[in-house]
PDB file of C-alpha atoms in Angstrom:
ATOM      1  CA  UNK C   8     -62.718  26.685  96.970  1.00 64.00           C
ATOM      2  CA  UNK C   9     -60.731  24.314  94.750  1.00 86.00           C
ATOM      3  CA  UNK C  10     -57.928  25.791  95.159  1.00 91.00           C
ATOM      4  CA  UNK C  11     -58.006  25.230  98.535  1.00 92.00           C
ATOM      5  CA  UNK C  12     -58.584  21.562  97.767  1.00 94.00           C
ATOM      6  CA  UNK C  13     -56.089  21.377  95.589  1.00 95.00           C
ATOM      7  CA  UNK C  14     -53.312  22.973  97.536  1.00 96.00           C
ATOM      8  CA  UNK C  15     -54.236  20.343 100.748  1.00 96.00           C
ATOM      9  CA  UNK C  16     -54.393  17.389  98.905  1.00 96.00           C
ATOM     10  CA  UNK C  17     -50.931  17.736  97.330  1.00 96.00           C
ATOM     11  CA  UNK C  18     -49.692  18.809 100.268  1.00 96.00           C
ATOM     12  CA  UNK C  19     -51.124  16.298 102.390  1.00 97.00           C
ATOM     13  CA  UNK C  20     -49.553  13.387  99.560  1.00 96.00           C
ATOM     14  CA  UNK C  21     -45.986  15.461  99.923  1.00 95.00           C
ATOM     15  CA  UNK C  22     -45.930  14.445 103.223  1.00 96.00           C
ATOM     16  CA  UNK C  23     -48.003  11.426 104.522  1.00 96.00           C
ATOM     17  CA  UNK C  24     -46.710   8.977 102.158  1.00 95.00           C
ATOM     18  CA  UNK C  25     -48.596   6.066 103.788  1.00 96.00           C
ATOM     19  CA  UNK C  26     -51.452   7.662 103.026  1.00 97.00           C
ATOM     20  CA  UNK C  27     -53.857   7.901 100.056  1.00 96.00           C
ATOM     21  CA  UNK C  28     -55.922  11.365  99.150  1.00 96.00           C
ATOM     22  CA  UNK C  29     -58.878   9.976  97.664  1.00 95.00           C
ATOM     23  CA  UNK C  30     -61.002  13.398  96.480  1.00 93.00           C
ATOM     24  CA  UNK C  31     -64.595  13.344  96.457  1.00 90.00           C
ATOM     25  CA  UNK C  32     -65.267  10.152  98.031  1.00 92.00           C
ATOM     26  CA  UNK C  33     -68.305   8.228  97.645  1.00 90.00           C
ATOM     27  CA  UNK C  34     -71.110   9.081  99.596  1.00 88.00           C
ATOM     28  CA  UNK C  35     -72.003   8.858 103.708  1.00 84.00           C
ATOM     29  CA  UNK C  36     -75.472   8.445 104.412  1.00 82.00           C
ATOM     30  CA  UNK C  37     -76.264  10.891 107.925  1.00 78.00           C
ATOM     31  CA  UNK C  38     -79.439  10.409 109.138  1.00 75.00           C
ATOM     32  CA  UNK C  39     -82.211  11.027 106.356  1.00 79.00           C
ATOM     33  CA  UNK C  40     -79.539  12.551 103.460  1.00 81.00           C
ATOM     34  CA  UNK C  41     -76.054  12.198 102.068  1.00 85.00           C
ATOM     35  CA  UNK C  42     -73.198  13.989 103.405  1.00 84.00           C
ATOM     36  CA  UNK C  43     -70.297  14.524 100.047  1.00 87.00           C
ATOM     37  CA  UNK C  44     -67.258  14.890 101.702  1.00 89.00           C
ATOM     38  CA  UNK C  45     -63.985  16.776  99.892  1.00 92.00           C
ATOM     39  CA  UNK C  46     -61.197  13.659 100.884  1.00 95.00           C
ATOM     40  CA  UNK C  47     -61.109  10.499 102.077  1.00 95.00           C
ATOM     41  CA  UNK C  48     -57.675  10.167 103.756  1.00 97.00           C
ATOM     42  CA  UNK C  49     -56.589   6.195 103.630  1.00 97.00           C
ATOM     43  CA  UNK C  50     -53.638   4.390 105.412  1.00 97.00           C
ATOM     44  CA  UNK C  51     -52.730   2.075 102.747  1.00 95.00           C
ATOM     45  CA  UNK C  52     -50.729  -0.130 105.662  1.00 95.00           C
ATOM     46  CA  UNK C  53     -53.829  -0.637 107.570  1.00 96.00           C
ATOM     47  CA  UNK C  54     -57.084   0.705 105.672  1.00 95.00           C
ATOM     48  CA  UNK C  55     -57.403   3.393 108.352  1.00 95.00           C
ATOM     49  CA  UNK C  56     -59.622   6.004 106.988  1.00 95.00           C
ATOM     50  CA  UNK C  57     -60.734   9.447 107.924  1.00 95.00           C
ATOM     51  CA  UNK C  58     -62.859  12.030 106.037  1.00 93.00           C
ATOM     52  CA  UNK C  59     -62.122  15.430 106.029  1.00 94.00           C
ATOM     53  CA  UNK C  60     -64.221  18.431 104.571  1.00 90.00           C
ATOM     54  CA  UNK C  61     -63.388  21.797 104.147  1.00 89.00           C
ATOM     55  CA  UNK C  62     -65.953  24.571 104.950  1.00 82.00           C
ATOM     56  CA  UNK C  63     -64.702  27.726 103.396  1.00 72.00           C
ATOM     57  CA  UNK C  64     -67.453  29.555 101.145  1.00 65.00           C
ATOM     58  CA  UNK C  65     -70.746  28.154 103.309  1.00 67.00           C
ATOM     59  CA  UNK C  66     -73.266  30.753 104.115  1.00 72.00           C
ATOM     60  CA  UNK C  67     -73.514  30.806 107.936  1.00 69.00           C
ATOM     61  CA  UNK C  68     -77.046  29.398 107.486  1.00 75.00           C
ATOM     62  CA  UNK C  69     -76.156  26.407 105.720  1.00 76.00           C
ATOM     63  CA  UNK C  70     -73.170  25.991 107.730  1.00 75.00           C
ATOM     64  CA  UNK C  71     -75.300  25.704 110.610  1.00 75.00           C
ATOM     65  CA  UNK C  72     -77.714  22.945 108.696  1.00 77.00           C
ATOM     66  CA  UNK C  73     -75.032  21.036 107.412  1.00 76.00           C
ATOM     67  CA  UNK C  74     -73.360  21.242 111.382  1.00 77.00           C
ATOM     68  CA  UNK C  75     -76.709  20.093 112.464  1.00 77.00           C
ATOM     69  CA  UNK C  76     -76.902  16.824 110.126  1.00 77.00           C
ATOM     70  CA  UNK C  77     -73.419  16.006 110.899  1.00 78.00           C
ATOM     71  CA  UNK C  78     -73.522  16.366 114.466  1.00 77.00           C
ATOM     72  CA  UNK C  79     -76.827  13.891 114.307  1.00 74.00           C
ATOM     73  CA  UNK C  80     -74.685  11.119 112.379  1.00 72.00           C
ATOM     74  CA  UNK C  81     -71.718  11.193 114.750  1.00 74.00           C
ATOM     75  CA  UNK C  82     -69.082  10.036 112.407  1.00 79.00           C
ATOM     76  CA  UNK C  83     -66.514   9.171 114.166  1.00 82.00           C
ATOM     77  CA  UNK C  84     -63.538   9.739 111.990  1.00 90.00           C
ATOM     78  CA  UNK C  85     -64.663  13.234 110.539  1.00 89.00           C
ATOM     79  CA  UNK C  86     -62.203  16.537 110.349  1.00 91.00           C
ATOM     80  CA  UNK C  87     -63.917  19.935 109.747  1.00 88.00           C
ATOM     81  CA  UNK C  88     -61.291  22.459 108.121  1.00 89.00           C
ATOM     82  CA  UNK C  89     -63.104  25.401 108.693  1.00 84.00           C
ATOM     83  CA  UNK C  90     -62.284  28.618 107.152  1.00 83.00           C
ATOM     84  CA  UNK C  91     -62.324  31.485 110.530  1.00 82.00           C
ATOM     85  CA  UNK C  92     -64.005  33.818 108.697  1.00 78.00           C
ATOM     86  CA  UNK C  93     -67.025  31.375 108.829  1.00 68.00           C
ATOM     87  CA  UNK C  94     -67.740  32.849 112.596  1.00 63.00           C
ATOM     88  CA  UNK C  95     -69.290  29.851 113.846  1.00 66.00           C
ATOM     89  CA  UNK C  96     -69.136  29.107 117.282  1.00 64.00           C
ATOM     90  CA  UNK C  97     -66.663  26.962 118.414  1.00 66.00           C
ATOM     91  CA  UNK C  98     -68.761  24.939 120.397  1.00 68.00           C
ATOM     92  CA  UNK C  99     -70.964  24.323 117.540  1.00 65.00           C
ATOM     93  CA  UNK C 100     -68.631  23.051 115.563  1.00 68.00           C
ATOM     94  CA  UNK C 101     -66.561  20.980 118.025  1.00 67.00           C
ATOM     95  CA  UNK C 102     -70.047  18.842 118.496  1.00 67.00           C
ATOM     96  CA  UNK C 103     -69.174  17.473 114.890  1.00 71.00           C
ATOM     97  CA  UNK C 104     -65.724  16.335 115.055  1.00 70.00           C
ATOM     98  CA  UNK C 105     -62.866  17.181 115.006  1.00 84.00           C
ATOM     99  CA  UNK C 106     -61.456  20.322 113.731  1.00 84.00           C
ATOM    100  CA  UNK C 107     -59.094  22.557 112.203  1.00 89.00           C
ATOM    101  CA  UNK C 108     -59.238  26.271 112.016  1.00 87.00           C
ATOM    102  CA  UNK C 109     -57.683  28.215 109.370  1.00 89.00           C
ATOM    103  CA  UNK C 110     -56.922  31.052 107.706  1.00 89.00           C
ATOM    104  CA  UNK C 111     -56.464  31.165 103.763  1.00 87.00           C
ATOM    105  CA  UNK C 112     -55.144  27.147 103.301  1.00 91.00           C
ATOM    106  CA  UNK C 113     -55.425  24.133 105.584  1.00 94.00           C
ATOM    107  CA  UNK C 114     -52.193  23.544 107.469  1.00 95.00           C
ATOM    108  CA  UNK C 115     -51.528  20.229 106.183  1.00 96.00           C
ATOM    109  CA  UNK C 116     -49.255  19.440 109.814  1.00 96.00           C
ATOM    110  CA  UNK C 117     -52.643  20.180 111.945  1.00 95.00           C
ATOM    111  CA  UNK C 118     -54.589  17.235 109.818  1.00 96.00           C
ATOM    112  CA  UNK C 119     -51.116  14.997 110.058  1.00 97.00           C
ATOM    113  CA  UNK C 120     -51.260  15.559 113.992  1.00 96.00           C
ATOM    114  CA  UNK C 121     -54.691  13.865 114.151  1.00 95.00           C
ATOM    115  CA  UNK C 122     -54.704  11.233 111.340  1.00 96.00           C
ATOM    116  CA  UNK C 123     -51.224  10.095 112.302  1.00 96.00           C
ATOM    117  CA  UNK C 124     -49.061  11.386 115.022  1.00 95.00           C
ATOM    118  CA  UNK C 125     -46.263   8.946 114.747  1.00 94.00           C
ATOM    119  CA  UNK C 126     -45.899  11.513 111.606  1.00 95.00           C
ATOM    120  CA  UNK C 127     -46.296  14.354 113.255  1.00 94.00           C
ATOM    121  CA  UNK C 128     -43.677  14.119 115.645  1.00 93.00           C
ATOM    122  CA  UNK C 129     -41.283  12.759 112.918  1.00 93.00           C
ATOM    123  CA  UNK C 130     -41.345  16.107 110.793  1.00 93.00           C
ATOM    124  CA  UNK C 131     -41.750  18.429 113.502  1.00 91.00           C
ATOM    125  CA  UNK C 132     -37.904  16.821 114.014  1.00 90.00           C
ATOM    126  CA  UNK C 133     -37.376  17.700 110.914  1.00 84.00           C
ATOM    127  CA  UNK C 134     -34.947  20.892 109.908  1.00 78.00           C
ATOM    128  CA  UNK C 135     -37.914  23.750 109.773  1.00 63.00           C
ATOM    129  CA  UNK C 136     -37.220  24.622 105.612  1.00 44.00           C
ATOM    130  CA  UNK C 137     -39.301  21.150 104.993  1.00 48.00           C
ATOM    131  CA  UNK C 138     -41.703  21.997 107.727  1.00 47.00           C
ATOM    132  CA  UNK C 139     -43.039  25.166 105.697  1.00 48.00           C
ATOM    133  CA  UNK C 140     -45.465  23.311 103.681  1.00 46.00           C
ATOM    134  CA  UNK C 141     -49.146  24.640 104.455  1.00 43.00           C
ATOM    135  CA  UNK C 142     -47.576  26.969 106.648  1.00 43.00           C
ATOM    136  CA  UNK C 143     -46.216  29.899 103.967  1.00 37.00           C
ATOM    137  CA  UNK C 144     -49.363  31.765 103.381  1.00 36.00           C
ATOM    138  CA  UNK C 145     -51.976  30.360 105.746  1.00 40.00           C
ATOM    139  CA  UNK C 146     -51.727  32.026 108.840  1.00 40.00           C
ATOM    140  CA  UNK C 147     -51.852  30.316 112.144  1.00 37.00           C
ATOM    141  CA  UNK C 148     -54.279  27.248 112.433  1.00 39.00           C
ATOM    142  CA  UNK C 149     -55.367  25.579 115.561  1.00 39.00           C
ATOM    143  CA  UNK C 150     -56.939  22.418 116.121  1.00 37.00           C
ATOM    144  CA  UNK C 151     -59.636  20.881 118.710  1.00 38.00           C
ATOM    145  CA  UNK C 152     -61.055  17.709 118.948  1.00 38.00           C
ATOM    146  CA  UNK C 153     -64.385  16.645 119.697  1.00 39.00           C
ATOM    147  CA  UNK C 154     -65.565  16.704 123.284  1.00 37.00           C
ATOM    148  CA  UNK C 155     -66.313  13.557 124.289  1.00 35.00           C
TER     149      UNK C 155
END
């Protein structure tokens, strides 16, 4: 949902100002087709990049085809934001990357924790009224990692 886009990627600029939102990057190539991921999220200090996508209105089929190709191109850097109401098994979708879990919007301080945890800990110090961000409607989020 663009919405959903929307919301993350000014939140996500709000707060990581070291970092660049790029929306709709170009292209990966995994395995025998191309894999359009939502953001590219850039550390303009060091060219650091990770892609994120988030999986919110995917039938559970194509969820599981799409899961499939990803898992075979093992990209190192990726972060699934995937909607709970998706139902996918956990296990499924940790073999991908790794991954956020939410309800409604993307908690913007889950994605910070993995792309940049220097920043993480900085505004969890942070007086909790500039903390809310991705936080107000969305529920709780979790986050797990690809097993290695």
């Amino acid at each position: 949902d663009s919405r959903i886009e929307e919301r993350f990627a000014r939140e996500f600029s709000q707060l990581a100002h070291e970092w660049d939102v790029v929306r709709e990057p170009k292209p990966m190539l995994t395995g025998a087709s191309l894999f359009f991921p939502d953001f590219q999220l850039r550390r303009r200090t060091t060219g650091e990049c990770y892609w994120l996508e988030i999986v919110g209105y995917w039938t559970s089929e194509y969820l599981a085809k799409k899961l499939a190709q990803l898992e075979h191109a093992r990209l190192e850097r990726l972060i699934l934001c995937v909607d709970e109401a998706r139902r996918c098994s956990t296990e499924q979708v940790e073999a991908v990357g790794r991954v956020v879990w939410y309800k409604r919007w993307v908690d913007v301080h889950q994605v910070i924790a993995i792309v940049d945890p220097a920043l993480s800990s900085a505004l969890a110090q942070q007086p909790s009224a500039s903390r809310r961000s991705g936080r107000s409607r969305g529920g709780a989020s979790r986050t797990t990692r690809r097993a290695r």
